[in-house]
Short mmCIF file of C-alpha atoms in Angstrom, two decimals:
data_model
loop_
_atom_site.label_atom_id
_atom_site.label_comp_id
_atom_site.label_asym_id
_atom_site.label_seq_id
_atom_site.Cartn_x
_atom_site.Cartn_y
_atom_site.Cartn_z
CA UNK A 247 -0.01 -0.12 0.03
CA UNK A 248 1.46 3.54 -1.02
CA UNK A 249 2.01 5.88 1.71
CA UNK A 250 1.09 9.46 1.42
CA UNK A 251 2.32 12.45 3.18
CA UNK A 252 1.12 16.28 3.05
CA UNK A 253 4.37 17.06 4.97
CA UNK A 254 7.01 14.94 6.60
CA UNK A 255 4.87 15.08 9.90
CA UNK A 256 1.35 14.92 8.31
CA UNK A 257 0.51 11.41 7.06
CA UNK A 258 -3.02 10.51 5.36
CA UNK A 259 -4.22 7.09 6.31
CA UNK A 260 -6.37 6.21 3.14
CA UNK A 261 -8.91 3.58 2.62
CA UNK A 262 -11.08 3.14 -0.49
CA UNK A 263 -14.64 1.60 0.17
CA UNK A 264 -15.40 -0.14 -3.19
CA UNK A 265 -18.29 -2.41 -2.66
CA UNK A 266 -20.51 -0.86 0.01
CA UNK A 267 -23.72 -0.39 -1.85
CA UNK A 268 -25.19 2.49 0.08
CA UNK A 269 -23.68 5.61 2.01
CA UNK A 270 -25.70 6.53 5.20
CA UNK A 271 -27.59 3.12 4.43
CA UNK A 272 -29.46 5.13 1.74
CA UNK A 273 -27.41 6.82 -0.99
CA UNK A 274 -25.95 4.53 -4.01
CA UNK A 275 -22.28 4.87 -4.17
CA UNK A 276 -21.71 2.86 -7.30
CA UNK A 277 -18.20 4.30 -7.86
CA UNK A 278 -17.02 4.09 -3.99
CA UNK A 279 -15.81 6.54 -1.45
CA UNK A 280 -12.75 7.08 0.53
CA UNK A 281 -12.08 7.19 4.09
CA UNK A 282 -9.21 9.44 5.07
CA UNK A 283 -7.59 9.74 8.57
CA UNK A 284 -4.65 12.07 9.49
CA UNK A 285 -1.58 11.47 11.63
CA UNK A 286 0.21 14.65 12.75
CA UNK A 287 3.64 13.93 14.46
CA UNK A 288 5.49 16.53 16.78
CA UNK A 289 7.06 15.37 20.20
CA UNK A 290 3.68 13.78 20.48
CA UNK A 291 1.33 12.34 18.03
CA UNK A 292 -2.42 13.14 17.13
CA UNK A 293 -4.60 11.04 15.03
CA UNK A 294 -7.40 13.18 13.43
CA UNK A 295 -10.72 11.18 12.78
CA UNK A 296 -11.02 7.63 12.35
CA UNK A 297 -12.64 4.88 10.17
CA UNK A 298 -15.59 2.50 10.47
CA UNK A 299 -16.12 -1.22 9.97
CA UNK A 300 -16.64 -1.01 6.06
CA UNK A 301 -15.21 -4.00 4.36
CA UNK A 302 -11.39 -3.95 4.82
CA UNK A 303 -11.29 -0.31 5.85
CA UNK A 304 -10.27 -1.14 9.52
CA UNK A 305 -7.75 -3.71 8.61
CA UNK A 306 -6.10 -1.24 6.17
CA UNK A 307 -6.23 1.35 8.56
CA UNK A 308 -4.33 -0.80 11.09
CA UNK A 309 -2.00 -1.79 8.67
CA UNK A 310 -1.20 1.58 7.91
CA UNK A 311 -0.93 2.28 11.52
CA UNK A 312 1.46 -0.51 12.19
CA UNK A 313 3.74 0.86 9.39
CA UNK A 314 3.81 4.34 10.88
CA UNK A 315 5.25 2.96 14.33
CA UNK A 316 3.23 5.94 16.12
CA UNK A 317 1.90 5.78 19.66
CA UNK A 318 -1.21 7.74 19.75
CA UNK A 319 -1.29 10.44 22.31
CA UNK A 320 -4.27 12.36 21.00
CA UNK A 321 -7.42 11.42 19.06
CA UNK A 322 -9.17 14.35 17.56
CA UNK A 323 -12.76 13.84 16.76
CA UNK A 324 -14.01 16.62 14.26
CA UNK A 325 -17.34 14.73 13.83
CA UNK A 326 -18.93 11.79 15.53
CA UNK A 327 -20.90 10.04 12.66
CA UNK A 328 -20.21 6.38 12.60
CA UNK A 329 -18.19 6.40 9.31
CA UNK A 330 -15.55 8.50 11.02
CA UNK A 331 -16.16 7.37 14.80
CA UNK A 332 -17.55 3.77 14.29
CA UNK A 333 -13.97 2.37 15.38
CA UNK A 334 -13.31 4.66 18.33
CA UNK A 335 -14.49 2.42 20.89
CA UNK A 336 -12.45 -0.66 19.96
CA UNK A 337 -9.55 1.82 19.13
CA UNK A 338 -9.56 3.22 22.59
CA UNK A 339 -9.27 -0.56 24.05
CA UNK A 340 -6.04 -1.05 22.22
CA UNK A 341 -4.90 2.68 23.13
CA UNK A 342 -6.05 3.07 26.82
CA UNK A 343 -3.89 6.16 27.41
CA UNK A 344 -4.90 8.37 24.45
CA UNK A 345 -7.01 11.27 25.21
CA UNK A 346 -9.77 12.25 22.96
CA UNK A 347 -10.29 15.92 21.83
CA UNK A 348 -13.80 17.01 20.47
CA UNK A 349 -16.46 19.80 20.86
CA UNK A 350 -18.67 19.66 23.90
CA UNK A 351 -21.49 18.22 21.90
CA UNK A 352 -19.08 15.88 20.46
CA UNK A 353 -17.83 14.66 23.97
CA UNK A 354 -21.48 13.81 24.83
CA UNK A 355 -21.66 11.78 21.75
CA UNK A 356 -18.43 10.01 22.62
CA UNK A 357 -20.21 8.76 26.03
CA UNK A 358 -23.59 8.30 24.83
CA UNK A 359 -23.81 7.30 21.20
CA UNK A 360 -20.46 5.44 20.68
CA UNK A 361 -20.21 4.32 24.33
CA UNK A 362 -16.40 4.90 24.96
CA UNK A 363 -15.91 3.86 28.45
CA UNK A 364 -15.32 6.55 31.29
CA UNK A 365 -11.53 5.33 31.78
CA UNK A 366 -10.85 7.01 28.17
CA UNK A 367 -9.98 10.85 28.84
CA UNK A 368 -12.11 13.16 26.71
CA UNK A 369 -11.13 16.90 26.69
CA UNK A 370 -13.79 19.46 25.10
CA UNK A 371 -12.43 22.40 22.91
CA UNK A 372 -14.10 25.38 21.28
CA UNK A 373 -13.08 27.91 18.65
CA UNK A 374 -9.86 29.38 19.84
CA UNK A 375 -8.38 26.43 21.68
CA UNK A 376 -5.25 24.86 20.56
CA UNK A 377 -3.24 21.48 21.10
CA UNK A 378 0.54 21.90 21.27
CA UNK A 379 2.22 18.62 20.06
CA UNK A 380 5.70 19.97 20.56
CA UNK A 381 8.40 20.72 18.08
CA UNK A 382 6.55 23.51 16.96
CA UNK A 383 3.60 21.73 15.96
CA UNK A 384 0.15 22.91 16.88
CA UNK A 385 -3.41 22.39 16.22
CA UNK A 386 -6.18 25.03 16.34
CA UNK A 387 -9.86 24.19 16.58
CA UNK A 388 -12.75 25.93 14.99
CA UNK A 389 -16.29 24.79 15.59
CA UNK A 390 -18.21 24.78 12.43
CA UNK A 391 -21.56 23.37 13.80
CA UNK A 392 -24.18 21.54 11.38
CA UNK A 393 -21.96 20.95 8.69
CA UNK A 394 -23.30 18.54 8.94
CA UNK A 395 -23.96 17.41 12.47
CA UNK A 396 -24.08 19.82 15.28
CA UNK A 397 -20.89 18.66 17.08
CA UNK A 398 -18.72 19.45 14.04
CA UNK A 399 -15.69 21.28 14.05
CA UNK A 400 -12.44 21.77 11.70
CA UNK A 401 -8.65 21.40 12.83
CA UNK A 402 -5.90 23.52 11.13
CA UNK A 403 -2.18 22.87 11.50
CA UNK A 404 -0.63 26.57 10.66
CA UNK A 405 3.01 25.52 9.59
CA UNK A 406 1.55 23.35 6.65
CA UNK A 407 -1.64 25.49 6.27
CA UNK A 408 -3.54 22.20 6.37
CA UNK A 409 -7.38 22.14 7.23
CA UNK A 410 -8.51 18.94 8.51
CA UNK A 411 -12.30 19.38 7.33
CA UNK A 412 -13.92 15.90 7.85
CA UNK A 413 -17.36 16.05 5.82
CA UNK A 414 -16.94 19.66 4.79
CA UNK A 415 -15.29 19.81 1.25
CA UNK A 416 -15.65 16.01 0.60
CA UNK A 417 -16.92 14.01 -2.13
CA UNK A 418 -18.05 10.39 -3.26
CA UNK A 419 -15.68 8.52 -5.52
CA UNK A 420 -12.80 6.24 -4.48
CA UNK A 421 -9.50 7.25 -5.55
CA UNK A 422 -7.32 4.47 -5.62
CA UNK A 423 -3.46 5.01 -5.12
CA UNK A 424 -3.82 8.80 -6.02
CA UNK A 425 -5.16 11.10 -3.42
CA UNK A 426 -4.14 14.66 -4.20
CA UNK A 427 -5.53 16.97 -6.60
CA UNK A 428 -2.32 17.36 -8.50
CA UNK A 429 -2.33 13.82 -9.31
CA UNK A 430 -5.48 13.55 -11.37
CA UNK A 431 -6.00 14.40 -15.03
CA UNK A 432 -8.82 16.95 -16.24
CA UNK A 433 -11.14 14.31 -17.21
CA UNK A 434 -10.67 12.72 -13.89
CA UNK A 435 -11.45 15.98 -12.08
CA UNK A 436 -14.86 16.28 -14.13
CA UNK A 437 -15.96 12.80 -12.67
CA UNK A 438 -14.89 13.84 -9.17
CA UNK A 439 -16.61 17.21 -9.51
CA UNK A 440 -19.91 15.34 -10.34
CA UNK A 441 -19.27 13.02 -7.42
CA UNK A 442 -18.72 16.14 -5.24
CA UNK A 443 -22.11 17.49 -6.39
CA UNK A 444 -23.95 14.45 -5.61
CA UNK A 445 -22.24 14.26 -2.31
CA UNK A 446 -23.46 17.83 -1.39
CA UNK A 447 -26.84 17.31 -2.60
CA UNK A 448 -27.49 14.26 -1.05
CA UNK A 449 -25.56 14.71 2.26
CA UNK A 450 -24.85 18.49 2.89
CA UNK A 451 -27.65 20.55 1.11
CA UNK A 452 -30.02 20.86 4.15
CA UNK A 453 -27.33 22.57 5.82
CA UNK A 454 -25.96 25.20 3.25
CA UNK A 455 -26.60 28.16 5.40
CA UNK A 456 -24.21 26.44 8.01
CA UNK A 457 -21.73 25.78 5.38
CA UNK A 458 -21.83 29.25 4.26
CA UNK A 459 -21.37 30.36 8.20
CA UNK A 460 -18.41 28.08 8.32
CA UNK A 461 -16.78 29.44 5.27
CA UNK A 462 -17.15 32.88 6.66
CA UNK A 463 -15.80 31.81 10.10
CA UNK A 464 -12.64 30.39 8.74
CA UNK A 465 -12.14 33.30 6.18
CA UNK A 466 -12.37 35.84 8.81
CA UNK A 467 -10.13 34.00 10.94
CA UNK A 468 -7.47 34.73 8.52
CA UNK A 469 -6.34 30.99 7.97
CA UNK A 470 -3.76 30.73 5.10
CA UNK A 471 -5.04 27.52 4.00
CA UNK A 472 -2.74 25.52 1.54
CA UNK A 473 -4.20 22.34 1.81
CA UNK A 474 -7.90 20.96 2.47
CA UNK A 475 -7.74 17.64 3.79
CA UNK A 476 -11.32 16.15 4.08
CA UNK A 477 -12.37 12.61 5.36
CA UNK A 478 -14.02 11.73 1.99
CA UNK A 479 -12.51 12.39 -1.52
CA UNK A 480 -9.44 14.11 -2.78
CA UNK A 481 -6.74 15.93 -0.65
CA UNK A 482 -6.60 19.46 -2.22
CA UNK A 483 -2.76 20.41 -1.97
CA UNK A 484 -2.42 22.32 -5.33
CA UNK A 485 -5.50 24.16 -5.52
CA UNK A 486 -7.60 24.02 -2.30
CA UNK A 487 -9.54 27.23 -3.59
CA UNK A 488 -11.25 25.07 -6.04
CA UNK A 489 -13.14 22.86 -3.63
CA UNK A 490 -13.70 25.76 -1.42
CA UNK A 491 -15.28 27.84 -4.28
CA UNK A 492 -17.17 24.62 -5.39
CA UNK A 493 -18.85 24.31 -1.91
CA UNK A 494 -19.72 28.16 -2.02
CA UNK A 495 -21.41 27.65 -5.15
CA UNK A 496 -23.30 24.50 -3.98
CA UNK A 497 -24.28 26.16 -0.79
CA UNK A 498 -25.81 29.19 -2.94
CA UNK A 499 -28.15 27.04 -4.82
CA UNK A 500 -30.57 26.87 -2.01
CA UNK A 501 -29.80 30.08 -0.13
CA UNK A 502 -30.80 32.59 -2.74
CA UNK A 503 -27.68 32.60 -4.89
CA UNK A 504 -27.34 31.65 -8.61
CA UNK A 505 -28.41 28.42 -9.72
CA UNK A 506 -27.43 26.77 -12.85
CA UNK A 507 -29.15 27.97 -16.12
CA UNK A 508 -30.53 24.84 -17.03
CA UNK A 509 -33.59 22.51 -16.73
CA UNK A 510 -33.99 19.13 -15.02
CA UNK A 511 -36.80 17.22 -16.17
CA UNK A 512 -38.31 14.39 -13.76
CA UNK A 513 -40.03 12.01 -16.21
CA UNK A 514 -42.48 9.56 -14.79
CA UNK A 515 -44.91 7.66 -16.66
CA UNK A 516 -47.09 4.56 -16.23
CA UNK A 517 -48.42 3.85 -19.76
CA UNK A 518 -46.75 6.69 -21.92
CA UNK A 519 -49.50 9.39 -21.77
CA UNK A 520 -47.58 11.60 -19.41
CA UNK A 521 -44.32 11.30 -21.65
CA UNK A 522 -46.28 12.19 -24.89
CA UNK A 523 -47.34 15.55 -23.05
CA UNK A 524 -43.84 15.92 -21.88
CA UNK A 525 -42.54 15.89 -25.23
CA UNK A 526 -44.76 18.87 -26.27
CA UNK A 527 -43.59 20.84 -23.31
CA UNK A 528 -39.99 20.12 -24.36
CA UNK A 529 -40.85 21.49 -27.74
CA UNK A 530 -42.10 24.53 -26.36
CA UNK A 531 -39.15 25.06 -24.13
CA UNK A 532 -36.77 24.68 -27.18
CA UNK A 533 -38.86 26.99 -29.24
CA UNK A 534 -37.74 29.83 -26.96
CA UNK A 535 -34.38 28.57 -25.65
CA UNK A 536 -33.11 26.92 -28.70
CA UNK A 537 -31.65 23.19 -29.28
CA UNK A 538 -28.47 23.88 -27.45
CA UNK A 539 -29.97 24.86 -23.97
CA UNK A 540 -29.17 22.32 -21.28
CA UNK A 541 -31.92 20.14 -20.74
CA UNK A 542 -31.30 16.87 -18.53
CA UNK A 543 -34.08 14.29 -18.78
CA UNK A 544 -34.23 11.79 -15.58
CA UNK A 545 -36.56 8.97 -15.49
CA UNK A 546 -38.22 8.44 -12.01
CA UNK A 547 -37.78 5.76 -10.59
CA UNK A 548 -35.35 4.24 -13.02
CA UNK A 549 -32.47 6.64 -12.48
CA UNK A 550 -30.17 6.85 -9.46
CA UNK A 551 -31.89 8.82 -6.78
CA UNK A 552 -28.67 10.62 -5.88
CA UNK A 553 -28.26 11.57 -9.41
CA UNK A 554 -31.82 13.00 -9.56
CA UNK A 555 -31.06 14.97 -6.30
CA UNK A 556 -27.80 16.35 -7.67
CA UNK A 557 -29.10 17.47 -10.93
CA UNK A 558 -32.27 18.96 -9.70
CA UNK A 559 -30.57 20.76 -7.14
CA UNK A 560 -27.99 22.72 -9.34
CA UNK A 561 -30.80 23.55 -12.07
CA UNK A 562 -32.64 26.74 -11.98
CA UNK A 563 -35.51 25.27 -13.83
CA UNK A 564 -37.63 21.83 -13.25
CA UNK A 565 -40.12 20.18 -15.20
CA UNK A 566 -42.15 17.62 -13.18
CA UNK A 567 -44.01 15.27 -15.40
CA UNK A 568 -45.75 12.71 -12.98
CA UNK A 569 -49.49 11.12 -13.58
CA UNK A 570 -52.17 10.59 -10.87
CA UNK A 571 -51.89 7.33 -9.12
CA UNK A 572 -54.98 6.09 -6.97
CA UNK A 573 -56.07 9.56 -6.52
CA UNK A 574 -52.88 10.93 -5.54
CA UNK A 575 -49.37 11.77 -7.33
CA UNK A 576 -47.34 9.08 -8.72
CA UNK A 577 -45.52 7.65 -5.68
CA UNK A 578 -41.96 7.78 -6.77
CA UNK A 579 -42.38 11.26 -7.54
CA UNK A 580 -44.08 12.25 -4.37
CA UNK A 581 -40.95 10.52 -2.67
CA UNK A 582 -38.80 12.94 -4.66
CA UNK A 583 -40.71 15.92 -3.58
CA UNK A 584 -40.30 14.80 0.02
CA UNK A 585 -36.76 14.55 -0.43
CA UNK A 586 -36.72 18.17 -2.01
CA UNK A 587 -38.38 19.46 1.08
CA UNK A 588 -35.91 17.81 3.32
CA UNK A 589 -33.15 19.05 1.42
CA UNK A 590 -34.56 22.70 1.09
CA UNK A 591 -34.69 22.73 -2.82
CA UNK A 592 -35.63 26.27 -2.94
CA UNK A 593 -36.12 29.04 -5.36
CA UNK A 594 -36.86 27.23 -8.60
CA UNK A 595 -38.82 27.80 -11.70
CA UNK A 596 -41.06 24.71 -12.05
CA UNK A 597 -43.75 23.39 -14.37
CA UNK A 598 -45.69 20.04 -13.18
CA UNK A 599 -47.81 18.25 -15.76
CA UNK A 600 -49.35 14.97 -15.82
CA UNK A 601 -52.03 12.44 -17.16
CA UNK A 602 -54.92 10.83 -15.07
CA UNK A 603 -57.13 7.79 -15.62
CA UNK A 604 -60.46 7.46 -14.23
CA UNK A 605 -60.02 10.33 -12.05
CA UNK A 606 -57.52 13.31 -11.08
CA UNK A 607 -56.01 13.86 -7.53
CA UNK A 608 -52.34 14.45 -8.23
CA UNK A 609 -52.65 18.32 -8.56
CA UNK A 610 -53.78 18.67 -5.02
CA UNK A 611 -51.06 16.55 -3.34
CA UNK A 612 -48.50 18.20 -5.55
CA UNK A 613 -49.52 21.69 -4.24
CA UNK A 614 -49.54 20.57 -0.71
CA UNK A 615 -46.02 18.97 -0.91
CA UNK A 616 -44.47 22.08 -2.88
CA UNK A 617 -46.09 24.80 -0.94
CA UNK A 618 -43.05 25.48 1.23
CA UNK A 619 -40.42 25.28 -1.46
CA UNK A 620 -40.62 29.07 -2.65
CA UNK A 621 -40.77 27.91 -6.13
CA UNK A 622 -42.31 30.10 -8.90
CA UNK A 623 -44.41 27.86 -10.79
CA UNK A 624 -46.30 27.78 -14.15
CA UNK A 625 -49.88 26.80 -13.42
CA UNK A 626 -49.85 22.93 -13.49
CA UNK A 627 -51.61 21.12 -16.39
CA UNK A 628 -53.37 17.73 -16.36
CA UNK A 629 -55.51 15.73 -18.91
CA UNK A 630 -57.34 12.48 -19.10
CA UNK A 631 -55.55 9.66 -21.04
CA UNK A 632 -53.86 10.28 -24.43
CA UNK A 633 -53.20 13.80 -24.91
CA UNK A 634 -55.52 15.66 -27.54
CA UNK A 635 -54.16 17.95 -30.15
CA UNK A 636 -55.54 20.57 -28.08
CA UNK A 637 -53.72 19.33 -24.91
CA UNK A 638 -50.45 19.23 -26.89
CA UNK A 639 -50.68 22.63 -27.98
CA UNK A 640 -51.48 24.01 -24.43
CA UNK A 641 -48.37 21.99 -23.20
CA UNK A 642 -46.28 23.62 -26.00
CA UNK A 643 -47.42 27.09 -24.51
CA UNK A 644 -46.79 25.77 -20.97
CA UNK A 645 -43.11 24.88 -22.01
CA UNK A 646 -42.66 28.43 -23.57
CA UNK A 647 -44.14 29.98 -20.36
CA UNK A 648 -41.49 28.06 -18.34
CA UNK A 649 -38.56 29.05 -20.75
CA UNK A 650 -39.46 32.72 -20.57
CA UNK A 651 -39.26 32.63 -16.91
CA UNK A 652 -35.88 31.46 -16.99
#
């Protein structure tokens, strides 16, 4: 296994999770995900964040720990979610003299959530506190609550300018033997950018206002950040500004800043009638926007749920095509709308259409599910069965109306 160092005294302990089907037990990760921990050596040694019992992650972590020959004096827990803290209780049994450092809310989770025994020392820290490792190596702590759990903090090592950010500035996608941003090609970076958006939309989007507050706090602290070292994804040592600006853009998608000038289409159909209407809507949009305007069509429920969320999250425009199902909205689409509410997908321009069979009902449920989303909406349009020529003409005009809003 290749060894990775940010500096001679900061080592990356890296694992790739390749075959675990779901992240948080929910989100597909077909391209895997990384788990990064960090060893910082002064006179004493600190380990920053841990790993979890995913596949061979713990075995790989222990092999890297053994090769480092390090006695751990301090365990810094920036975040207590189980993918970073699931191994803490077991690890502490093998390192009974270590001291855990975390925020006040983190300390409560250490005892009550992961059940670390009382014999293990726990020190609470807050913004402005530091840990001196000796040898001119010091770690400074900054609370960044709700990015994305309330106990979260970031750790900064001033000499190297390394920010250990845990979930913040992370992304999906395994990286293999390469972990640093300057090791990847332009094409590979495009892939990891899509994976960081998918990660943000599914994991972090609910907390965008807190992401903005965290970035402001770190900026106003005057930190000279030269490397961003998250617990998931690429370690940014050449151009950390790139992932920082990316997160600023992502956070803006649902906090009133600019979204991408494109349309995400959610295409749900039972027997093809709603899709026939959707085709007319798309004709209307292209009549106004032209054939080169970016429109991404995703099928619900066939397409990856996380891709649906990522694409819809960044897009300024939405077309939701979904029929009535047993007096209500087509269930997979209703589920997507529930997630849009949970993740605060605010401020979009939207048109919803759909067919019905013997009776309608989707319109009412759709209105109920979207009333809190602050969307500017073209009036819904529904029809029975196969769309008539009059229906299709109305749908073309609806498409033109949405395009004009954009």
